[in-house]
PDB file of C-alpha atoms in Angstrom:
ATOM      1  CA  MET A   1      19.525 -11.270 -13.638  1.00 73.00           C
ATOM      2  CA  ASN A   2      22.879 -12.079 -12.041  1.00 84.00           C
ATOM      3  CA  PRO A   3      22.306 -13.880  -8.674  1.00 86.00           C
ATOM      4  CA  LEU A   4      24.721 -11.530  -6.894  1.00 91.00           C
ATOM      5  CA  ILE A   5      22.886  -8.449  -8.198  1.00 90.00           C
ATOM      6  CA  TRP A   6      19.544 -10.021  -7.257  1.00 90.00           C
ATOM      7  CA  LEU A   7      20.815 -10.739  -3.726  1.00 92.00           C
ATOM      8  CA  THR A   8      22.100  -7.158  -3.397  1.00 92.00           C
ATOM      9  CA  LEU A   9      18.777  -5.676  -4.507  1.00 93.00           C
ATOM     10  CA  THR A  10      16.645  -7.857  -2.231  1.00 93.00           C
ATOM     11  CA  THR A  11      18.962  -7.227   0.740  1.00 94.00           C
ATOM     12  CA  SER A  12      18.830  -3.473   0.112  1.00 94.00           C
ATOM     13  CA  LEU A  13      15.038  -3.663  -0.198  1.00 93.00           C
ATOM     14  CA  ALA A  14      14.733  -5.395   3.173  1.00 94.00           C
ATOM     15  CA  ALA A  15      17.365  -3.219   4.891  1.00 94.00           C
ATOM     16  CA  SER A  16      15.849   0.061   3.662  1.00 94.00           C
ATOM     17  CA  THR A  17      12.460  -0.713   5.194  1.00 94.00           C
ATOM     18  CA  ILE A  18      14.121  -1.751   8.469  1.00 94.00           C
ATOM     19  CA  ILE A  19      16.154   1.504   8.493  1.00 93.00           C
ATOM     20  CA  THR A  20      12.978   3.589   8.143  1.00 92.00           C
ATOM     21  CA  MET A  21      11.112   1.513  10.741  1.00 91.00           C
ATOM     22  CA  SER A  22      13.889   1.782  13.340  1.00 91.00           C
ATOM     23  CA  SER A  23      14.783   5.461  12.887  1.00 87.00           C
ATOM     24  CA  ASN A  24      13.548   8.451  14.871  1.00 87.00           C
ATOM     25  CA  HIS A  25      15.545  10.896  12.714  1.00 86.00           C
ATOM     26  CA  TRP A  26      14.098  12.518   9.599  1.00 88.00           C
ATOM     27  CA  LEU A  27      17.333  12.142   7.589  1.00 90.00           C
ATOM     28  CA  LEU A  28      17.579   8.422   8.377  1.00 91.00           C
ATOM     29  CA  ALA A  29      13.893   7.915   7.531  1.00 91.00           C
ATOM     30  CA  TRP A  30      14.375   9.740   4.230  1.00 93.00           C
ATOM     31  CA  LEU A  31      17.524   7.706   3.520  1.00 93.00           C
ATOM     32  CA  GLY A  32      15.586   4.475   4.075  1.00 93.00           C
ATOM     33  CA  LEU A  33      12.775   5.592   1.752  1.00 93.00           C
ATOM     34  CA  GLU A  34      15.246   6.594  -1.001  1.00 93.00           C
ATOM     35  CA  LEU A  35      17.176   3.319  -0.696  1.00 94.00           C
ATOM     36  CA  ASN A  36      13.850   1.487  -0.829  1.00 93.00           C
ATOM     37  CA  THR A  37      12.910   3.207  -4.096  1.00 94.00           C
ATOM     38  CA  LEU A  38      16.330   2.679  -5.706  1.00 93.00           C
ATOM     39  CA  SER A  39      16.287  -1.022  -4.756  1.00 94.00           C
ATOM     40  CA  ILE A  40      12.903  -1.763  -6.340  1.00 94.00           C
ATOM     41  CA  LEU A  41      13.502   0.127  -9.625  1.00 94.00           C
ATOM     42  CA  PRO A  42      15.781  -2.506 -11.275  1.00 93.00           C
ATOM     43  CA  ILE A  43      13.364  -5.237 -10.148  1.00 93.00           C
ATOM     44  CA  ILE A  44      10.443  -3.469 -11.864  1.00 94.00           C
ATOM     45  CA  MET A  45      12.623  -2.957 -14.964  1.00 93.00           C
ATOM     46  CA  LYS A  46      13.751  -6.619 -15.096  1.00 90.00           C
ATOM     47  CA  PRO A  47      11.424  -7.771 -17.963  1.00 87.00           C
ATOM     48  CA  HIS A  48      13.112  -5.202 -20.328  1.00 85.00           C
ATOM     49  CA  HIS A  49       9.750  -4.410 -21.908  1.00 88.00           C
ATOM     50  CA  PRO A  50       8.531  -0.913 -22.911  1.00 90.00           C
ATOM     51  CA  ARG A  51       5.622  -1.249 -20.489  1.00 91.00           C
ATOM     52  CA  ALA A  52       8.035  -2.155 -17.677  1.00 92.00           C
ATOM     53  CA  ALA A  53      10.181   0.877 -18.551  1.00 93.00           C
ATOM     54  CA  GLU A  54       7.088   3.092 -18.392  1.00 94.00           C
ATOM     55  CA  ALA A  55       6.066   1.613 -15.019  1.00 94.00           C
ATOM     56  CA  THR A  56       9.613   2.119 -13.675  1.00 94.00           C
ATOM     57  CA  THR A  57       9.667   5.762 -14.780  1.00 95.00           C
ATOM     58  CA  LYS A  58       6.262   6.488 -13.234  1.00 95.00           C
ATOM     59  CA  TYR A  59       7.213   4.770  -9.988  1.00 95.00           C
ATOM     60  CA  PHE A  60      10.512   6.648  -9.766  1.00 95.00           C
ATOM     61  CA  LEU A  61       8.955  10.078 -10.393  1.00 95.00           C
ATOM     62  CA  VAL A  62       6.160   9.567  -7.864  1.00 95.00           C
ATOM     63  CA  GLN A  63       8.383   8.115  -5.127  1.00 94.00           C
ATOM     64  CA  ALA A  64      11.097  10.737  -5.658  1.00 94.00           C
ATOM     65  CA  ALA A  65       8.540  13.560  -5.418  1.00 94.00           C
ATOM     66  CA  ALA A  66       7.100  12.094  -2.198  1.00 94.00           C
ATOM     67  CA  ALA A  67      10.543  11.538  -0.633  1.00 93.00           C
ATOM     68  CA  THR A  68      11.609  15.095  -1.545  1.00 93.00           C
ATOM     69  CA  THR A  69       8.455  16.454   0.112  1.00 94.00           C
ATOM     70  CA  ILE A  70       9.230  14.461   3.264  1.00 92.00           C
ATOM     71  CA  LEU A  71      12.801  15.803   3.293  1.00 92.00           C
ATOM     72  CA  LEU A  72      11.477  19.358   2.844  1.00 92.00           C
ATOM     73  CA  ALA A  73       9.040  18.920   5.727  1.00 90.00           C
ATOM     74  CA  GLY A  74      11.727  17.369   7.946  1.00 89.00           C
ATOM     75  CA  THR A  75      14.136  20.229   7.196  1.00 90.00           C
ATOM     76  CA  THR A  76      11.399  22.790   7.892  1.00 89.00           C
ATOM     77  CA  THR A  77      10.633  21.102  11.222  1.00 86.00           C
ATOM     78  CA  THR A  78      14.322  21.148  12.180  1.00 87.00           C
ATOM     79  CA  TRP A  79      14.582  24.820  11.265  1.00 87.00           C
ATOM     80  CA  GLN A  80      11.581  25.654  13.473  1.00 83.00           C
ATOM     81  CA  THR A  81      12.178  23.338  16.447  1.00 82.00           C
ATOM     82  CA  GLY A  82      15.899  22.589  16.302  1.00 81.00           C
ATOM     83  CA  SER A  83      15.228  18.845  16.409  1.00 81.00           C
ATOM     84  CA  TRP A  84      15.342  16.146  13.693  1.00 83.00           C
ATOM     85  CA  SER A  85      13.004  13.945  15.736  1.00 84.00           C
ATOM     86  CA  ILE A  86      10.013  12.526  13.820  1.00 83.00           C
ATOM     87  CA  THR A  87       7.753  12.968  16.849  1.00 79.00           C
ATOM     88  CA  HIS A  88       8.319  16.766  17.003  1.00 77.00           C
ATOM     89  CA  SER A  89       6.687  17.783  13.716  1.00 76.00           C
ATOM     90  CA  GLY A  90       4.711  21.022  13.476  1.00 77.00           C
ATOM     91  CA  PRO A  91       1.228  21.319  11.891  1.00 82.00           C
ATOM     92  CA  THR A  92       2.459  22.461   8.450  1.00 84.00           C
ATOM     93  CA  ALA A  93       5.194  19.824   8.289  1.00 85.00           C
ATOM     94  CA  THR A  94       2.766  17.131   9.426  1.00 88.00           C
ATOM     95  CA  LEU A  95       0.330  18.057   6.651  1.00 90.00           C
ATOM     96  CA  LEU A  96       3.119  17.945   4.044  1.00 91.00           C
ATOM     97  CA  ILE A  97       4.402  14.603   5.302  1.00 91.00           C
ATOM     98  CA  THR A  98       0.882  13.145   5.399  1.00 92.00           C
ATOM     99  CA  ALA A  99       0.311  14.184   1.767  1.00 93.00           C
ATOM    100  CA  ALA A 100       3.671  12.668   0.752  1.00 94.00           C
ATOM    101  CA  ILE A 101       2.922   9.388   2.531  1.00 93.00           C
ATOM    102  CA  MET A 102      -0.510   9.217   0.876  1.00 94.00           C
ATOM    103  CA  LEU A 103       1.276   9.637  -2.477  1.00 94.00           C
ATOM    104  CA  LYS A 104       3.698   6.854  -1.591  1.00 93.00           C
ATOM    105  CA  LEU A 105       0.883   4.530  -0.506  1.00 93.00           C
ATOM    106  CA  GLY A 106      -1.198   5.248  -3.609  1.00 91.00           C
ATOM    107  CA  ALA A 107      -4.174   6.498  -1.600  1.00 92.00           C
ATOM    108  CA  ALA A 108      -6.919   8.540  -3.288  1.00 86.00           C
ATOM    109  CA  PRO A 109      -6.828  11.188  -4.674  1.00 88.00           C
ATOM    110  CA  THR A 110      -3.116  10.555  -5.426  1.00 88.00           C
ATOM    111  CA  HIS A 111      -3.750   7.010  -6.669  1.00 90.00           C
ATOM    112  CA  LEU A 112      -3.654   7.350 -10.474  1.00 90.00           C
ATOM    113  CA  TRP A 113      -0.051   6.122 -10.810  1.00 93.00           C
ATOM    114  CA  TYR A 114      -0.617   2.938  -8.820  1.00 93.00           C
ATOM    115  CA  PRO A 115      -2.740   0.781 -11.198  1.00 93.00           C
ATOM    116  CA  GLN A 116      -0.550   1.772 -14.163  1.00 92.00           C
ATOM    117  CA  VAL A 117       2.632   0.716 -12.349  1.00 94.00           C
ATOM    118  CA  LEU A 118       1.195  -2.635 -11.271  1.00 93.00           C
ATOM    119  CA  GLN A 119      -0.090  -3.302 -14.788  1.00 91.00           C
ATOM    120  CA  GLY A 120       3.421  -2.802 -16.200  1.00 89.00           C
ATOM    121  CA  THR A 121       5.184  -5.209 -13.810  1.00 91.00           C
ATOM    122  CA  THR A 122       5.297  -8.959 -13.284  1.00 90.00           C
ATOM    123  CA  MET A 123       2.992 -10.610 -10.752  1.00 89.00           C
ATOM    124  CA  GLY A 124       5.815 -11.148  -8.254  1.00 89.00           C
ATOM    125  CA  THR A 125       6.927  -7.513  -8.387  1.00 92.00           C
ATOM    126  CA  ALA A 126       3.308  -6.359  -8.115  1.00 92.00           C
ATOM    127  CA  LEU A 127       3.016  -8.427  -4.925  1.00 92.00           C
ATOM    128  CA  VAL A 128       6.114  -6.737  -3.450  1.00 93.00           C
ATOM    129  CA  ILE A 129       4.806  -3.246  -4.339  1.00 94.00           C
ATOM    130  CA  SER A 130       1.397  -4.083  -2.866  1.00 92.00           C
ATOM    131  CA  THR A 131       2.715  -5.423   0.442  1.00 93.00           C
ATOM    132  CA  TRP A 132       6.350  -4.802   1.461  1.00 92.00           C
ATOM    133  CA  GLN A 133       6.582  -1.320  -0.073  1.00 93.00           C
ATOM    134  CA  LYS A 134       3.707  -0.081   2.106  1.00 93.00           C
ATOM    135  CA  ILE A 135       5.366  -0.958   5.426  1.00 93.00           C
ATOM    136  CA  ALA A 136       7.896   1.925   5.594  1.00 92.00           C
ATOM    137  CA  PRO A 137       5.393   4.763   4.857  1.00 92.00           C
ATOM    138  CA  LEU A 138       2.904   3.255   7.308  1.00 93.00           C
ATOM    139  CA  THR A 139       5.619   3.172   9.975  1.00 92.00           C
ATOM    140  CA  LEU A 140       6.065   6.934   9.616  1.00 91.00           C
ATOM    141  CA  LEU A 141       2.310   7.355  10.148  1.00 90.00           C
ATOM    142  CA  TYR A 142       2.604   5.232  13.318  1.00 89.00           C
ATOM    143  CA  MET A 143       5.370   7.490  14.648  1.00 88.00           C
ATOM    144  CA  MET A 144       3.371  10.656  13.890  1.00 87.00           C
ATOM    145  CA  HIS A 145       0.087   9.242  15.164  1.00 84.00           C
ATOM    146  CA  ASN A 146      -0.378  11.854  17.909  1.00 82.00           C
ATOM    147  CA  HIS A 147       0.100  14.795  15.512  1.00 83.00           C
ATOM    148  CA  LEU A 148      -2.051  13.648  12.574  1.00 85.00           C
ATOM    149  CA  ASP A 149      -5.114  15.578  11.430  1.00 85.00           C
ATOM    150  CA  HIS A 150      -7.801  12.952  11.938  1.00 86.00           C
ATOM    151  CA  THR A 151     -10.380  14.763   9.779  1.00 88.00           C
ATOM    152  CA  ALA A 152      -8.043  14.798   6.773  1.00 89.00           C
ATOM    153  CA  MET A 153      -7.051  11.173   7.401  1.00 90.00           C
ATOM    154  CA  LEU A 154     -10.662  10.027   7.561  1.00 90.00           C
ATOM    155  CA  ALA A 155     -11.460  11.947   4.355  1.00 91.00           C
ATOM    156  CA  VAL A 156      -8.559  10.273   2.522  1.00 92.00           C
ATOM    157  CA  GLY A 157      -9.511   6.882   3.960  1.00 91.00           C
ATOM    158  CA  ILE A 158     -13.130   7.150   2.808  1.00 91.00           C
ATOM    159  CA  ALA A 159     -12.077   8.452  -0.632  1.00 92.00           C
ATOM    160  CA  SER A 160      -9.613   5.569  -1.105  1.00 93.00           C
ATOM    161  CA  ALA A 161     -12.152   2.950  -0.048  1.00 91.00           C
ATOM    162  CA  VAL A 162     -14.788   4.354  -2.417  1.00 91.00           C
ATOM    163  CA  VAL A 163     -12.399   4.771  -5.378  1.00 91.00           C
ATOM    164  CA  GLY A 164     -10.841   1.334  -4.864  1.00 89.00           C
ATOM    165  CA  GLY A 165     -14.195  -0.401  -4.478  1.00 85.00           C
ATOM    166  CA  TRP A 166     -16.053   1.200  -7.368  1.00 86.00           C
ATOM    167  CA  ALA A 167     -13.269   1.798  -9.921  1.00 86.00           C
ATOM    168  CA  GLY A 168     -12.324  -1.883  -9.826  1.00 81.00           C
ATOM    169  CA  LEU A 169     -15.718  -2.830 -11.271  1.00 82.00           C
ATOM    170  CA  ASN A 170     -14.706  -1.800 -14.789  1.00 82.00           C
ATOM    171  CA  GLN A 171     -11.489  -3.867 -14.916  1.00 83.00           C
ATOM    172  CA  THR A 172     -10.759  -7.206 -16.602  1.00 82.00           C
ATOM    173  CA  GLN A 173      -6.992  -7.417 -15.933  1.00 86.00           C
ATOM    174  CA  THR A 174      -6.187  -9.235 -12.694  1.00 86.00           C
ATOM    175  CA  ARG A 175      -3.315  -6.863 -11.786  1.00 88.00           C
ATOM    176  CA  MET A 176      -5.581  -3.833 -12.250  1.00 90.00           C
ATOM    177  CA  ILE A 177      -8.222  -5.433 -10.034  1.00 89.00           C
ATOM    178  CA  MET A 178      -5.597  -6.174  -7.374  1.00 90.00           C
ATOM    179  CA  ALA A 179      -4.335  -2.582  -7.669  1.00 92.00           C
ATOM    180  CA  PHE A 180      -7.766  -1.107  -6.961  1.00 91.00           C
ATOM    181  CA  SER A 181      -8.243  -3.660  -4.168  1.00 90.00           C
ATOM    182  CA  SER A 182      -4.973  -2.406  -2.680  1.00 92.00           C
ATOM    183  CA  ILE A 183      -6.179   1.217  -2.921  1.00 93.00           C
ATOM    184  CA  ALA A 184      -9.389   0.250  -1.105  1.00 92.00           C
ATOM    185  CA  HIS A 185      -7.452  -1.550   1.638  1.00 92.00           C
ATOM    186  CA  VAL A 186      -5.156   1.450   2.063  1.00 93.00           C
ATOM    187  CA  GLY A 187      -8.340   3.428   2.734  1.00 92.00           C
ATOM    188  CA  TRP A 188      -9.300   0.967   5.482  1.00 92.00           C
ATOM    189  CA  LEU A 189      -5.750   1.151   6.911  1.00 92.00           C
ATOM    190  CA  ILE A 190      -5.777   4.953   7.031  1.00 93.00           C
ATOM    191  CA  THR A 191      -9.234   4.935   8.637  1.00 92.00           C
ATOM    192  CA  ALA A 192      -8.022   2.425  11.235  1.00 91.00           C
ATOM    193  CA  MET A 193      -4.966   4.623  11.917  1.00 90.00           C
ATOM    194  CA  THR A 194      -7.213   7.418  13.206  1.00 89.00           C
ATOM    195  CA  ILE A 195      -8.915   5.011  15.620  1.00 86.00           C
ATOM    196  CA  SER A 196      -6.200   2.685  16.914  1.00 86.00           C
ATOM    197  CA  PRO A 197      -2.644   1.825  15.773  1.00 87.00           C
ATOM    198  CA  ASN A 198      -3.110  -1.717  17.103  1.00 89.00           C
ATOM    199  CA  LEU A 199      -6.150  -2.176  14.884  1.00 90.00           C
ATOM    200  CA  THR A 200      -4.078  -0.867  11.958  1.00 91.00           C
ATOM    201  CA  THR A 201      -1.450  -3.554  12.633  1.00 92.00           C
ATOM    202  CA  LEU A 202      -4.104  -6.280  12.606  1.00 92.00           C
ATOM    203  CA  THR A 203      -5.613  -4.898   9.388  1.00 91.00           C
ATOM    204  CA  MET A 204      -2.184  -4.732   7.706  1.00 93.00           C
ATOM    205  CA  MET A 205      -1.337  -8.302   8.716  1.00 93.00           C
ATOM    206  CA  MET A 206      -4.612  -9.648   7.334  1.00 92.00           C
ATOM    207  CA  TYR A 207      -4.194  -7.591   4.163  1.00 92.00           C
ATOM    208  CA  VAL A 208      -0.675  -8.946   3.547  1.00 93.00           C
ATOM    209  CA  LEU A 209      -1.757 -12.554   4.177  1.00 92.00           C
ATOM    210  CA  THR A 210      -4.819 -12.414   1.919  1.00 91.00           C
ATOM    211  CA  THR A 211      -2.961 -10.505  -0.827  1.00 91.00           C
ATOM    212  CA  MET A 212      -0.177 -13.091  -0.828  1.00 91.00           C
ATOM    213  CA  ALA A 213      -2.738 -15.900  -0.894  1.00 88.00           C
ATOM    214  CA  THR A 214      -4.361 -14.258  -3.938  1.00 88.00           C
ATOM    215  CA  PHE A 215      -1.214 -13.272  -5.853  1.00 88.00           C
ATOM    216  CA  LEU A 216       0.699 -16.554  -5.517  1.00 86.00           C
ATOM    217  CA  PRO A 217      -1.844 -18.764  -7.387  1.00 84.00           C
ATOM    218  CA  LEU A 218      -2.221 -16.058 -10.053  1.00 82.00           C
ATOM    219  CA  THR A 219       1.582 -16.031 -10.440  1.00 79.00           C
ATOM    220  CA  THR A 220       1.787 -19.848 -10.603  1.00 78.00           C
ATOM    221  CA  THR A 221      -0.914 -20.150 -13.279  1.00 75.00           C
ATOM    222  CA  ALA A 222       0.180 -16.987 -15.175  1.00 73.00           C
ATOM    223  CA  THR A 223      -3.371 -15.629 -15.042  1.00 76.00           C
ATOM    224  CA  LYS A 224      -3.472 -12.211 -16.728  1.00 77.00           C
ATOM    225  CA  THR A 225      -7.229 -11.625 -17.130  1.00 77.00           C
ATOM    226  CA  ILE A 226     -10.499 -12.775 -15.585  1.00 75.00           C
ATOM    227  CA  ALA A 227     -11.128 -14.931 -18.688  1.00 71.00           C
ATOM    228  CA  ASP A 228      -7.850 -16.779 -18.057  1.00 72.00           C
ATOM    229  CA  MET A 229      -9.114 -17.914 -14.651  1.00 73.00           C
ATOM    230  CA  GLY A 230     -11.674 -20.128 -16.394  1.00 71.00           C
ATOM    231  CA  THR A 231      -8.892 -22.129 -18.057  1.00 75.00           C
ATOM    232  CA  THR A 232      -7.303 -22.874 -14.670  1.00 72.00           C
ATOM    233  CA  TRP A 233     -10.028 -25.314 -13.609  1.00 70.00           C
ATOM    234  CA  PRO A 234      -9.039 -28.226 -15.962  1.00 71.00           C
ATOM    235  CA  LEU A 235      -5.366 -27.786 -15.011  1.00 72.00           C
ATOM    236  CA  SER A 236      -5.753 -27.549 -11.225  1.00 73.00           C
ATOM    237  CA  PRO A 237      -9.207 -27.394  -9.569  1.00 77.00           C
ATOM    238  CA  PRO A 238      -7.741 -26.952  -6.037  1.00 79.00           C
ATOM    239  CA  THR A 239      -5.708 -23.938  -7.180  1.00 77.00           C
ATOM    240  CA  LEU A 240      -8.759 -22.186  -8.610  1.00 77.00           C
ATOM    241  CA  ALA A 241     -10.816 -23.046  -5.521  1.00 81.00           C
ATOM    242  CA  MET A 242      -8.156 -21.603  -3.209  1.00 82.00           C
ATOM    243  CA  THR A 243      -7.885 -18.499  -5.400  1.00 80.00           C
ATOM    244  CA  MET A 244     -11.635 -17.929  -5.105  1.00 83.00           C
ATOM    245  CA  VAL A 245     -11.496 -18.372  -1.321  1.00 84.00           C
ATOM    246  CA  ALA A 246      -8.580 -15.893  -1.106  1.00 84.00           C
ATOM    247  CA  LEU A 247     -10.468 -13.375  -3.266  1.00 83.00           C
ATOM    248  CA  MET A 248     -13.551 -13.657  -1.052  1.00 85.00           C
ATOM    249  CA  SER A 249     -11.413 -13.142   2.042  1.00 84.00           C
ATOM    250  CA  LEU A 250      -9.746 -10.132   0.391  1.00 83.00           C
ATOM    251  CA  GLY A 251     -13.193  -8.717  -0.336  1.00 81.00           C
ATOM    252  CA  GLY A 252     -14.179  -9.098   3.321  1.00 79.00           C
ATOM    253  CA  LEU A 253     -17.027 -11.622   3.125  1.00 79.00           C
ATOM    254  CA  PRO A 254     -18.210 -12.506   6.670  1.00 80.00           C
ATOM    255  CA  PRO A 255     -17.114 -16.152   7.025  1.00 79.00           C
ATOM    256  CA  MET A 256     -13.578 -15.357   5.865  1.00 79.00           C
ATOM    257  CA  GLY A 257     -10.657 -13.941   7.865  1.00 81.00           C
ATOM    258  CA  GLY A 258     -10.588 -10.717   5.847  1.00 81.00           C
ATOM    259  CA  PHE A 259     -13.923  -9.710   7.384  1.00 85.00           C
ATOM    260  CA  MET A 260     -12.526  -9.524  10.933  1.00 89.00           C
ATOM    261  CA  PRO A 261     -10.488  -6.272  10.707  1.00 88.00           C
ATOM    262  CA  LYS A 262     -13.222  -4.527   8.695  1.00 89.00           C
ATOM    263  CA  TRP A 263     -15.815  -5.556  11.266  1.00 89.00           C
ATOM    264  CA  LEU A 264     -13.643  -4.198  14.086  1.00 90.00           C
ATOM    265  CA  ILE A 265     -13.055  -0.899  12.232  1.00 89.00           C
ATOM    266  CA  LEU A 266     -16.799  -0.468  11.616  1.00 87.00           C
ATOM    267  CA  LYS A 267     -17.495  -1.319  15.271  1.00 89.00           C
ATOM    268  CA  GLU A 268     -15.004   1.329  16.482  1.00 88.00           C
ATOM    269  CA  LEU A 269     -16.391   3.955  14.081  1.00 86.00           C
ATOM    270  CA  SER A 270     -19.937   3.227  15.263  1.00 86.00           C
ATOM    271  CA  THR A 271     -18.848   3.418  18.902  1.00 85.00           C
ATOM    272  CA  ALA A 272     -17.274   6.828  18.197  1.00 81.00           C
ATOM    273  CA  GLY A 273     -20.572   8.049  16.713  1.00 78.00           C
ATOM    274  CA  LEU A 274     -19.282   8.204  13.129  1.00 80.00           C
ATOM    275  CA  MET A 275     -22.247   6.362  11.611  1.00 80.00           C
ATOM    276  CA  MET A 276     -22.095   8.183   8.260  1.00 83.00           C
ATOM    277  CA  LEU A 277     -18.450   7.199   7.776  1.00 81.00           C
ATOM    278  CA  SER A 278     -19.095   3.562   8.636  1.00 81.00           C
ATOM    279  CA  THR A 279     -22.101   3.501   6.274  1.00 83.00           C
ATOM    280  CA  THR A 280     -19.997   4.971   3.452  1.00 82.00           C
ATOM    281  CA  LEU A 281     -17.293   2.359   4.048  1.00 79.00           C
ATOM    282  CA  LEU A 282     -19.913  -0.383   3.925  1.00 76.00           C
ATOM    283  CA  LEU A 283     -21.315   0.963   0.646  1.00 78.00           C
ATOM    284  CA  ALA A 284     -17.772   1.070  -0.774  1.00 76.00           C
ATOM    285  CA  THR A 285     -17.323  -2.643  -0.084  1.00 73.00           C
ATOM    286  CA  LEU A 286     -20.523  -3.690  -1.874  1.00 60.00           C
ATOM    287  CA  PRO A 287     -18.876  -4.060  -5.345  1.00 49.00           C
TER     288      PRO A 287
END
């Protein structure tokens, strides 16, 4: 790809997320989300492979549908309240926007597109979709925190954690495993959002760090399947060791850093008397 085009796309990708994060106006937020989608599409399509074309098409259709739903809800809110402010959403608009953001994040039960898109992209693009592309939709959830339906959010969070944890058991492709891991972590993020936005920030930071620490060695060694990881040991034992440590941290094993936000979320759920939810989340992490 031409360096100038690459610079334009990456700049637009960064600027679009910042536009959505810094806006309190539904049109500006929608503009940022649309620019974000249009910036990532050529990057997904870069390999010029039929599978990349399929992943690009799926990503475009899903993101366009979610952004259109957000624009519809924002317009409806403006019609009812006379204000474009994100913090003045009514119950119906909030429900629509929540559903659209869940679709954008790839949360269950609207998660089926997510593993297929990651499987059709390169490792580097999959890392961007798994981390940077989640920041703008999560920011909208932060802004609407006081109006969210916590029961629906908890239901989606538990469903995502269960689907991500258990569906990943049947996978051999590393990108598919990382996709289901991302779905599970989105479930933890959404659950944390109902408890405390600050806890959500901590969870997101740890998720981004551990996902980057897992993806980068896989990208360097061009590891496509679990079987390929066995061939990494003769080439670079430290790389494989660090990959295993990053995977354990991503899974939330107690000595690792990835356990900290999950422990805090379970502690807050238990304090709030939601023992069944915390037990279900624990069972979802067993795989």
